[in-house]
Amino acid sequence: MDYDRKSAVSSFYGGRKSSLDALNQDFPSPNPVPDQRRDDASSFFNPQRQSRGSVDILNNGRTSTAGYNQGSFFHAGREEPLKGGRDEEEEGMRGGDDWDVYADFNNAGPRYSTGFGGGDQGYQQLTPTTPLTKPEGTLSATGPVELVTVPALGPEWRRSEMRDMTKSGRREKKSDARKEKWTQWKRGERGMCGKYFTRRVLVFTLFALCAAVAIVLAFTIPRVPGFAFKSDSPLLNATGSWKNAVPTTFSRFPTNFSFPAFASLQIDTNGNFLPLTFDHLHASIFDLDTGRQVGTGDMSHKTLPAKSFPQIQLPLNFTYTAANDSDQTWLNWYNACKNRALIVGGVRPPVKFRLVLDMDIAGLPTEHHASTQVSDANCPIELSQNGV
């Protein structure tokens, strides 16, 4: 220890005083005696001396201190306990005041140090003052004014804060807020209308809506119907106003013919759940042998019942012009429509034609087409014996 190294033991025993501290030097023993007991004080100056055991000759053999006494060391400070020798634990057990280490600083109890406070025994409360109600600029003559309304000085505006106050900064913040909301909606953390319509709810809602729309469309979208001619009489003679709308003529010079008729059609609407409405129906008739067009027909707004086979009569206007009477198309229709008395056996040859229908159906975005052909139809008119 430091006290051992700074002691005056060597000078006490009459050793030579020098500037060299022998206690701080490690001198090897020249003739060590392994079985002899030594103490630190006597063996240092006389290694061959017999050990005195624990008897201290400095105190005339009255105590056993291994050769040391209190006068051999420097003073290490006071040895009495703090606060005049009082024991705080014993005082606490006897019911005394508890020790408060913060009493000198928080004004909550008696001061243990009187070096700074002048010996005051506790916290001295200030005299209460009336609140400041006077106008600004008026000073109180009786006491100090509490500046409770003065705000603390804050830092200067930063560059980011100044940018947030500009129009572009506010626009950028709104854009960031929209992106954050979109991200939260994709994660399912928020809905489109507050907490409603989250992503999962929206997916199920759209699926149910699509299913409902598909079911409604399956029953409401019209289907293109099928057409067929009446088997016994595909072409009918014109009646009513349509009979007089088109003149009935067959001429060799110039070579042409024209006459009105009705096409007897049967329409299949079994694929529709609602009544079928035609906005416009246009027909084109072609000769089956030559492929030349010989007639047209038109029908305006027409509504047919669903799940049935209704029949309609489509008005047709047969009109054809040829270069001479040897034209094959003109001859086919002339022989089929001339008087039976001029034919051996009284049986006229049938007309052969193909009917093409262009349908504009309400509820469908585009125009649809259908066609059918007839090879054994009778001519709806009969010419006079001396007509041509």
C-alpha positions as a Python dict, from the first residue, in 0.01 Angstrom:
ca = {
    (1, 'M'): (0, 0, 0),
    (2, 'D'): (98, 365, -43),
    (3, 'Y'): (112, 422, 328),
    (4, 'D'): (370, 140, 369),
    (5, 'R'): (594, 286, 102),
    (6, 'K'): (586, 636, 253),
    (7, 'S'): (648, 537, 616),
    (8, 'A'): (947, 629, 826),
    (9, 'V'): (1024, 282, 957),
    (10, 'S'): (1380, 273, 820),
    (11, 'S'): (1486, 594, 987),
    (12, 'F'): (1328, 487, 1312),
    (13, 'Y'): (1554, 183, 1339),
    (14, 'G'): (1869, 388, 1278),
    (15, 'G'): (1922, 313, 920),
    (16, 'R'): (2113, 543, 695),
    (17, 'K'): (1902, 818, 550),
    (18, 'S'): (1943, 863, 182),
    (19, 'S'): (1745, 979, -113),
    (20, 'L'): (1692, 623, -222),
    (21, 'D'): (1374, 470, -97),
    (22, 'A'): (1466, 118, -10),
    (23, 'L'): (1106, 14, 25),
    (24, 'N'): (1048, 79, -345),
    (25, 'Q'): (1345, -134, -452),
    (26, 'D'): (1336, -509, -477),
    (27, 'F'): (1671, -640, -338),
    (28, 'P'): (1721, -1014, -366),
    (29, 'S'): (1814, -1189, -48),
    (30, 'P'): (2178, -1317, -56),
    (31, 'N'): (2128, -1613, 176),
    (32, 'P'): (1762, -1703, 206),
    (33, 'V'): (1666, -1921, 494),
    (34, 'P'): (1376, -2131, 372),
    (35, 'D'): (1252, -2265, 706),
    (36, 'Q'): (1275, -1949, 917),
    (37, 'R'): (981, -1723, 971),
    (38, 'R'): (1029, -1350, 909),
    (39, 'D'): (819, -1038, 928),
    (40, 'D'): (831, -742, 695),
    (41, 'A'): (989, -495, 937),
    (42, 'S'): (1273, -689, 1098),
    (43, 'S'): (1384, -897, 801),
    (44, 'F'): (1436, -593, 585),
    (45, 'F'): (1723, -461, 799),
    (46, 'N'): (1857, -791, 936),
    (47, 'P'): (1769, -1087, 724),
    (48, 'Q'): (1955, -1337, 952),
    (49, 'R'): (1775, -1221, 1264),
    (50, 'Q'): (1536, -1455, 1433),
    (51, 'S'): (1173, -1365, 1396),
    (52, 'R'): (1003, -1192, 1687),
    (53, 'G'): (668, -1338, 1600),
    (54, 'S'): (388, -1092, 1644),
    (55, 'V'): (546, -889, 1929),
    (56, 'D'): (589, -523, 1849),
    (57, 'I'): (897, -387, 2025),
    (58, 'L'): (796, -32, 1937),
    (59, 'N'): (515, -60, 2188),
    (60, 'N'): (731, -242, 2450),
    (61, 'G'): (575, -575, 2367),
    (62, 'R'): (230, -473, 2484),
    (63, 'T'): (53, -522, 2152),
    (64, 'S'): (77, -761, 1866),
    (65, 'T'): (81, -549, 1545),
    (66, 'A'): (353, -721, 1336),
    (67, 'G'): (590, -430, 1395),
    (68, 'Y'): (362, -145, 1286),
    (69, 'N'): (208, 135, 1487),
    (70, 'Q'): (-12, 430, 1411),
    (71, 'G'): (274, 678, 1425),
    (72, 'S'): (453, 511, 1133),
    (73, 'F'): (204, 635, 871),
    (74, 'F'): (83, 963, 735),
    (75, 'H'): (-254, 1099, 845),
    (76, 'A'): (-528, 967, 614),
    (77, 'G'): (-802, 1210, 722),
    (78, 'R'): (-1059, 1222, 993),
    (79, 'E'): (-1189, 897, 1133),
    (80, 'E'): (-1506, 1011, 1304),
    (81, 'P'): (-1834, 949, 1115),
    (82, 'L'): (-1999, 1225, 911),
    (83, 'K'): (-2260, 1459, 1055),
    (84, 'G'): (-2107, 1457, 1403),
    (85, 'G'): (-2109, 1083, 1451),
    (86, 'R'): (-2482, 1030, 1402),
    (87, 'D'): (-2609, 701, 1263),
    (88, 'E'): (-2894, 760, 1021),
    (89, 'E'): (-3000, 396, 1024),
    (90, 'E'): (-3032, 393, 1405),
    (91, 'E'): (-3221, 722, 1396),
    (92, 'G'): (-3458, 580, 1134),
    (93, 'M'): (-3522, 277, 1356),
    (94, 'R'): (-3588, 508, 1652),
    (95, 'G'): (-3843, 709, 1446),
    (96, 'G'): (-3623, 1001, 1348),
    (97, 'D'): (-3649, 1203, 1025),
    (98, 'D'): (-3550, 1020, 708),
    (99, 'W'): (-3239, 1129, 529),
    (100, 'D'): (-3315, 1312, 204),
    (101, 'V'): (-3016, 1353, -25),
    (102, 'Y'): (-3203, 1608, -240),
    (103, 'A'): (-3301, 1834, 52),
    (104, 'D'): (-3032, 2095, -27),
    (105, 'F'): (-3154, 2133, -386),
    (106, 'N'): (-3532, 2094, -416),
    (107, 'N'): (-3640, 2314, -121),
    (108, 'A'): (-3849, 2023, 11),
    (109, 'G'): (-3697, 1985, 358),
    (110, 'P'): (-3432, 2114, 599),
    (111, 'R'): (-3099, 2213, 459),
    (112, 'Y'): (-2804, 2004, 573),
    (113, 'S'): (-2552, 2250, 435),
    (114, 'T'): (-2546, 2612, 543),
    (115, 'G'): (-2260, 2720, 319),
    (116, 'F'): (-2485, 2874, 54),
    (117, 'G'): (-2819, 2934, 218),
    (118, 'G'): (-2719, 3130, 527),
    (119, 'G'): (-2869, 2880, 771),
    (120, 'D'): (-3234, 2883, 656),
    (121, 'Q'): (-3433, 2583, 778),
    (122, 'G'): (-3664, 2520, 479),
    (123, 'Y'): (-3831, 2645, 168),
    (124, 'Q'): (-3942, 3008, 189),
    (125, 'Q'): (-4253, 3057, -24),
    (126, 'L'): (-4277, 3384, -210),
    (127, 'T'): (-4554, 3625, -131),
    (128, 'P'): (-4841, 3560, -375),
    (129, 'T'): (-4894, 3836, -624),
    (130, 'T'): (-5199, 3935, -820),
    (131, 'P'): (-5211, 3822, -1184),
    (132, 'L'): (-5102, 4065, -1447),
    (133, 'T'): (-5415, 4228, -1585),
    (134, 'K'): (-5279, 4565, -1680),
    (135, 'P'): (-5242, 4665, -2045),
    (136, 'E'): (-4920, 4600, -2225),
    (137, 'G'): (-4652, 4856, -2164),
    (138, 'T'): (-4762, 4931, -1805),
    (139, 'L'): (-4505, 4826, -1542),
    (140, 'S'): (-4591, 4734, -1184),
    (141, 'A'): (-4439, 4954, -917),
    (142, 'T'): (-4480, 4699, -634),
    (143, 'G'): (-4303, 4395, -773),
    (144, 'P'): (-4153, 4220, -1073),
    (145, 'V'): (-4368, 4145, -1376),
    (146, 'E'): (-4405, 3782, -1474),
    (147, 'L'): (-4361, 3753, -1850),
    (148, 'V'): (-4586, 3453, -1884),
    (149, 'T'): (-4724, 3560, -2222),
    (150, 'V'): (-4392, 3602, -2396),
    (151, 'P'): (-4321, 3301, -2618),
    (152, 'A'): (-3980, 3144, -2628),
    (153, 'L'): (-3761, 3227, -2923),
    (154, 'G'): (-3769, 2947, -3177),
    (155, 'P'): (-3535, 2847, -3457),
    (156, 'E'): (-3532, 3014, -3795),
    (157, 'W'): (-3744, 2877, -4084),
    (158, 'R'): (-3576, 2587, -4254),
    (159, 'R'): (-3558, 2553, -4631),
    (160, 'S'): (-3795, 2253, -4631),
    (161, 'E'): (-4053, 2449, -4429),
    (162, 'M'): (-4030, 2745, -4666),
    (163, 'R'): (-4082, 2510, -4963),
    (164, 'D'): (-4389, 2355, -4798),
    (165, 'M'): (-4550, 2700, -4794),
    (166, 'T'): (-4519, 2745, -5171),
    (167, 'K'): (-4778, 2630, -5425),
    (168, 'S'): (-4551, 2361, -5566),
    (169, 'G'): (-4474, 2236, -5215),
    (170, 'R'): (-4843, 2210, -5126),
    (171, 'R'): (-4909, 2033, -5454),
    (172, 'E'): (-4627, 1789, -5384),
    (173, 'K'): (-4764, 1721, -5034),
    (174, 'K'): (-5108, 1650, -5179),
    (175, 'S'): (-4952, 1414, -5432),
    (176, 'D'): (-4759, 1235, -5158),
    (177, 'A'): (-5079, 1208, -4952),
    (178, 'R'): (-5262, 1052, -5248),
    (179, 'K'): (-4979, 806, -5304),
    (180, 'E'): (-4981, 715, -4935),
    (181, 'K'): (-5357, 658, -4942),
    (182, 'W'): (-5324, 443, -5255),
    (183, 'T'): (-5048, 238, -5091),
    (184, 'Q'): (-5256, 191, -4776),
    (185, 'W'): (-5556, 88, -4986),
    (186, 'K'): (-5351, -171, -5175),
    (187, 'R'): (-5229, -310, -4843),
    (188, 'G'): (-5587, -329, -4712),
    (189, 'E'): (-5522, -71, -4438),
    (190, 'R'): (-5795, 174, -4547),
    (191, 'G'): (-6105, 187, -4764),
    (192, 'M'): (-6222, 402, -5050),
    (193, 'C'): (-6488, 570, -4833),
    (194, 'G'): (-6320, 589, -4495),
    (195, 'K'): (-6320, 240, -4348),
    (196, 'Y'): (-6560, 106, -4611),
    (197, 'F'): (-6477, -53, -4947),
    (198, 'T'): (-6135, -190, -4870),
    (199, 'R'): (-5959, -382, -5141),
    (200, 'R'): (-6103, -716, -5037),
    (201, 'V'): (-6457, -579, -5007),
    (202, 'L'): (-6424, -406, -5344),
    (203, 'V'): (-6307, -727, -5513),
    (204, 'F'): (-6602, -926, -5378),
    (205, 'T'): (-6841, -643, -5464),
    (206, 'L'): (-6715, -620, -5822),
    (207, 'F'): (-6732, -998, -5857),
    (208, 'A'): (-7092, -1003, -5736),
    (209, 'L'): (-7178, -709, -5961),
    (210, 'C'): (-7021, -875, -6266),
    (211, 'A'): (-7210, -1196, -6191),
    (212, 'A'): (-7538, -1006, -6160),
    (213, 'V'): (-7474, -817, -6485),
    (214, 'A'): (-7388, -1141, -6664),
    (215, 'I'): (-7712, -1302, -6545),
    (216, 'V'): (-7916, -1000, -6651),
    (217, 'L'): (-7751, -985, -6991),
    (218, 'A'): (-7804, -1356, -7043),
    (219, 'F'): (-8180, -1299, -7021),
    (220, 'T'): (-8204, -960, -7188),
    (221, 'I'): (-7962, -967, -7483),
    (222, 'P'): (-8158, -1064, -7799),
    (223, 'R'): (-8048, -1360, -8006),
    (224, 'V'): (-8039, -1362, -8385),
    (225, 'P'): (-8340, -1566, -8496),
    (226, 'G'): (-8357, -1834, -8762),
    (227, 'F'): (-8557, -1799, -9087),
    (228, 'A'): (-8733, -2048, -9307),
    (229, 'F'): (-8984, -2029, -9597),
    (230, 'K'): (-9327, -2174, -9574),
    (231, 'S'): (-9301, -2507, -9753),
    (232, 'D'): (-9619, -2505, -9964),
    (233, 'S'): (-9612, -2139, -10079),
    (234, 'P'): (-9286, -1948, -10030),
    (235, 'L'): (-9410, -1659, -10246),
    (236, 'L'): (-9757, -1510, -10210),
    (237, 'N'): (-9953, -1279, -10436),
    (238, 'A'): (-9954, -918, -10320),
    (239, 'T'): (-10269, -781, -10163),
    (240, 'G'): (-10386, -453, -10022),
    (241, 'S'): (-10190, -139, -10082),
    (242, 'W'): (-9880, -329, -10177),
    (243, 'K'): (-10060, -477, -10481),
    (244, 'N'): (-10089, -136, -10639),
    (245, 'A'): (-9754, -4, -10518),
    (246, 'V'): (-9558, -191, -10789),
    (247, 'P'): (-9684, -232, -11151),
    (248, 'T'): (-9704, -586, -11293),
    (249, 'T'): (-9536, -595, -11638),
    (250, 'F'): (-9335, -828, -11862),
    (251, 'S'): (-9188, -668, -12175),
    (252, 'R'): (-8962, -789, -12457),
    (253, 'F'): (-8880, -444, -12596),
    (254, 'P'): (-8728, -315, -12376),
    (255, 'T'): (-8661, -642, -12200),
    (256, 'N'): (-8770, -620, -11837),
    (257, 'F'): (-9024, -736, -11581),
    (258, 'S'): (-9166, -615, -11251),
    (259, 'F'): (-9437, -735, -11010),
    (260, 'P'): (-9514, -722, -10633),
    (261, 'A'): (-9525, -1024, -10401),
    (262, 'F'): (-9492, -1136, -10038),
    (263, 'A'): (-9231, -1370, -9899),
    (264, 'S'): (-9393, -1604, -9645),
    (265, 'L'): (-9129, -1646, -9372),
    (266, 'Q'): (-9131, -1836, -9047),
    (267, 'I'): (-8900, -1697, -8772),
    (268, 'D'): (-8759, -1897, -8481),
    (269, 'T'): (-8741, -1688, -8160),
    (270, 'N'): (-8697, -1972, -7908),
    (271, 'G'): (-8354, -1844, -7808),
    (272, 'N'): (-8496, -1516, -7675),
    (273, 'F'): (-8640, -1457, -7329),
    (274, 'L'): (-8784, -1117, -7421),
    (275, 'P'): (-8980, -1009, -7729),
    (276, 'L'): (-8763, -958, -8036),
    (277, 'T'): (-8779, -623, -8212),
    (278, 'F'): (-8655, -553, -8566),
    (279, 'D'): (-8566, -190, -8628),
    (280, 'H'): (-8522, -264, -8998),
    (281, 'L'): (-8533, -572, -9219),
    (282, 'H'): (-8398, -564, -9573),
    (283, 'A'): (-8421, -850, -9828),
    (284, 'S'): (-8229, -913, -10151),
    (285, 'I'): (-8340, -1179, -10405),
    (286, 'F'): (-8102, -1345, -10650),
    (287, 'D'): (-8170, -1588, -10930),
    (288, 'L'): (-8037, -1925, -10828),
    (289, 'D'): (-7917, -2023, -11179),
    (290, 'T'): (-7751, -1701, -11293),
    (291, 'G'): (-7688, -1522, -10961),
    (292, 'R'): (-7838, -1199, -11090),
    (293, 'Q'): (-8040, -986, -10849),
    (294, 'V'): (-8407, -980, -10940),
    (295, 'G'): (-8578, -815, -10642),
    (296, 'T'): (-8560, -636, -10310),
    (297, 'G'): (-8776, -597, -10001),
    (298, 'D'): (-8793, -381, -9688),
    (299, 'M'): (-8977, -389, -9358),
    (300, 'S'): (-8959, -126, -9084),
    (301, 'H'): (-9023, -163, -8709),
    (302, 'K'): (-9156, -509, -8622),
    (303, 'T'): (-9187, -682, -8283),
    (304, 'L'): (-9216, -1061, -8251),
    (305, 'P'): (-9298, -1269, -7942),
    (306, 'A'): (-9027, -1476, -7769),
    (307, 'K'): (-9017, -1857, -7745),
    (308, 'S'): (-9231, -1909, -8055),
    (309, 'F'): (-9236, -1957, -8437),
    (310, 'P'): (-9416, -1647, -8568),
    (311, 'Q'): (-9484, -1599, -8942),
    (312, 'I'): (-9438, -1274, -9129),
    (313, 'Q'): (-9505, -1162, -9485),
    (314, 'L'): (-9216, -961, -9618),
    (315, 'P'): (-9312, -735, -9912),
    (316, 'L'): (-9094, -794, -10219),
    (317, 'N'): (-9046, -587, -10534),
    (318, 'F'): (-8933, -805, -10825),
    (319, 'T'): (-8769, -581, -11088),
    (320, 'Y'): (-8521, -681, -11356),
    (321, 'T'): (-8390, -526, -11680),
    (322, 'A'): (-8201, -714, -11953),
    (323, 'A'): (-8044, -629, -12288),
    (324, 'N'): (-8277, -854, -12495),
    (325, 'D'): (-8535, -1125, -12453),
    (326, 'S'): (-8273, -1397, -12488),
    (327, 'D'): (-8133, -1317, -12140),
    (328, 'Q'): (-8139, -1634, -11932),
    (329, 'T'): (-8257, -1461, -11614),
    (330, 'W'): (-8547, -1296, -11796),
    (331, 'L'): (-8641, -1623, -11965),
    (332, 'N'): (-8639, -1817, -11634),
    (333, 'W'): (-8887, -1580, -11474),
    (334, 'Y'): (-9098, -1536, -11787),
    (335, 'N'): (-9149, -1912, -11834),
    (336, 'A'): (-9233, -1951, -11461),
    (337, 'C'): (-9493, -1670, -11467),
    (338, 'K'): (-9662, -1705, -11811),
    (339, 'N'): (-10012, -1833, -11856),
    (340, 'R'): (-10074, -2205, -11796),
    (341, 'A'): (-10273, -2234, -12118),
    (342, 'L'): (-9960, -2166, -12318),
    (343, 'I'): (-9774, -2457, -12156),
    (344, 'V'): (-9819, -2820, -12256),
    (345, 'G'): (-9967, -3006, -11963),
    (346, 'G'): (-10052, -2682, -11781),
    (347, 'V'): (-9762, -2711, -11537),
    (348, 'R'): (-9534, -2410, -11518),
    (349, 'P'): (-9168, -2450, -11424),
    (350, 'P'): (-9083, -2332, -11070),
    (351, 'V'): (-8876, -2025, -10986),
    (352, 'K'): (-8545, -2071, -10819),
    (353, 'F'): (-8401, -1793, -10603),
    (354, 'R'): (-8193, -1715, -10299),
    (355, 'L'): (-8310, -1473, -10027),
    (356, 'V'): (-8054, -1270, -9823),
    (357, 'L'): (-8179, -1085, -9516),
    (358, 'D'): (-8003, -791, -9346),
    (359, 'M'): (-8139, -751, -8992),
    (360, 'D'): (-8105, -451, -8763),
    (361, 'I'): (-8215, -591, -8423),
    (362, 'A'): (-8282, -366, -8124),
    (363, 'G'): (-8030, -438, -7848),
    (364, 'L'): (-7748, -559, -8074),
    (365, 'P'): (-7470, -320, -8175),
    (366, 'T'): (-7412, -450, -8528),
    (367, 'E'): (-7617, -562, -8825),
    (368, 'H'): (-7666, -934, -8875),
    (369, 'H'): (-7726, -1136, -9191),
    (370, 'A'): (-7914, -1454, -9280),
    (371, 'S'): (-7992, -1627, -9607),
    (372, 'T'): (-8204, -1907, -9742),
    (373, 'Q'): (-8288, -2045, -10088),
    (374, 'V'): (-8585, -2194, -10263),
    (375, 'S'): (-8579, -2421, -10571),
    (376, 'D'): (-8947, -2515, -10622),
    (377, 'A'): (-9151, -2202, -10564),
    (378, 'N'): (-9448, -2108, -10781),
    (379, 'C'): (-9459, -1769, -10945),
    (380, 'P'): (-9705, -1552, -10749),
    (381, 'I'): (-9855, -1399, -11069),
    (382, 'E'): (-9990, -1538, -11396),
    (383, 'L'): (-9961, -1345, -11721),
    (384, 'S'): (-10239, -1318, -11975),
    (385, 'Q'): (-10238, -1529, -12287),
    (386, 'N'): (-10180, -1235, -12518),
    (387, 'G'): (-9979, -1023, -12284),
    (388, 'V'): (-9629, -1093, -12416),
}
